mmCIF file of C-alpha atoms in Angstrom:
data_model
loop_
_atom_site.group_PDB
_atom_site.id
_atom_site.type_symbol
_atom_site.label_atom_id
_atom_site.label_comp_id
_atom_site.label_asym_id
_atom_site.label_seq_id
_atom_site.Cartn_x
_atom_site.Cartn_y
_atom_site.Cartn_z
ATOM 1 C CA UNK A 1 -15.190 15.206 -2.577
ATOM 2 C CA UNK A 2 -11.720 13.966 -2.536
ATOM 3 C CA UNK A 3 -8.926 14.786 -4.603
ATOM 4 C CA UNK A 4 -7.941 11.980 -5.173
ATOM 5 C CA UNK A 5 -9.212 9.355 -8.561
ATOM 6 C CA UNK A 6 -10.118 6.197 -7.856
ATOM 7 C CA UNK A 7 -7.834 3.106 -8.914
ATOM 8 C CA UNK A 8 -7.719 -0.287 -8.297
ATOM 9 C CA UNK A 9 -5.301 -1.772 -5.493
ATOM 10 C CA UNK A 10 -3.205 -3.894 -7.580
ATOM 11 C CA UNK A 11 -2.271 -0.756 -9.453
ATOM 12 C CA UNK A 12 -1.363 1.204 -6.469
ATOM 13 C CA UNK A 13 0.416 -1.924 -5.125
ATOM 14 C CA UNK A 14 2.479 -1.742 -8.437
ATOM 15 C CA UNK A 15 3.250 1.800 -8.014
ATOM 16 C CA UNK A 16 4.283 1.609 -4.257
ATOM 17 C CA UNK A 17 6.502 -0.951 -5.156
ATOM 18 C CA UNK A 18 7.990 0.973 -7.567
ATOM 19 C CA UNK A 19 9.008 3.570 -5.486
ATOM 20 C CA UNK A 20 10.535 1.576 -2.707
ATOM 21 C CA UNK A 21 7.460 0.310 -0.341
ATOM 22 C CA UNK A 22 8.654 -3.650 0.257
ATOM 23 C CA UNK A 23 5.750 -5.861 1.205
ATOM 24 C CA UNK A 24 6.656 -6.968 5.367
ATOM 25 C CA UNK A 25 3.697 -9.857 5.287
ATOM 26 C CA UNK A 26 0.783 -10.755 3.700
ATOM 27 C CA UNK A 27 -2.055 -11.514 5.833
ATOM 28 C CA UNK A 28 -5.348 -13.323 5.484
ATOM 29 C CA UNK A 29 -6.846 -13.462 1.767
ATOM 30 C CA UNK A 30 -5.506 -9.871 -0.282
ATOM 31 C CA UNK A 31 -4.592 -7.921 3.059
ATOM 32 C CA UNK A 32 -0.474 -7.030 2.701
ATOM 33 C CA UNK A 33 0.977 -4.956 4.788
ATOM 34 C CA UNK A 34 3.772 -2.393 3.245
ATOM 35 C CA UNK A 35 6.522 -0.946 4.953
ATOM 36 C CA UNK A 36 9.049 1.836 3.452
ATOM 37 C CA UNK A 37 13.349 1.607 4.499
ATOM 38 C CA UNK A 38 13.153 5.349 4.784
ATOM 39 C CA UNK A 39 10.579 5.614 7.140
ATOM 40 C CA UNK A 40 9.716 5.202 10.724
ATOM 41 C CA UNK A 41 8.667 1.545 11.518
ATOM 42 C CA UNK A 42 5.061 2.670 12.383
ATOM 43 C CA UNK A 43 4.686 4.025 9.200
ATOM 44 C CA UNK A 44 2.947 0.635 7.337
ATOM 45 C CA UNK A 45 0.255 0.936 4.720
ATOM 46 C CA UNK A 46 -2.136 -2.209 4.810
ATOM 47 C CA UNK A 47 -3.609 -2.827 0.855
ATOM 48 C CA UNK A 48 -6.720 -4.904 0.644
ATOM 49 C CA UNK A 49 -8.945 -6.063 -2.915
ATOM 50 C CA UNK A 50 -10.067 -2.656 -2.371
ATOM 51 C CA UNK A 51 -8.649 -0.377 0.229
ATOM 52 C CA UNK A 52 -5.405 1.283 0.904
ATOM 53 C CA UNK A 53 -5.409 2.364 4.897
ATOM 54 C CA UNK A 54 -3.017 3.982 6.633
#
């Protein structure tokens, strides 16, 4: 069992942005793609209706 709660993605998408992620590009239907100044360029999170991946 995880830790974590469950939320929806446009809440975490607030959040992130928030805290400095910047959307890089939005790709087909809700997929965006997140990247953070502060850290390496590999490190992109990819947000979807109803996943977060890393």
């Amino acid at each position: 069992m995880s830790q974590w709660k469950s939320s929806k993605a446009k809440r975490v998408l607030a959040a992130l942005l928030r805290i400095g992620w910047k959307i890089k590009r939005e790709a087909k239907g809700s997929h965006r793609i997140l990247a953070h100044p502060e850290l390496p360029p590999t490190k992109n999170l990819l947000i979807s209706n109803n996943v977060l991946s890393d």
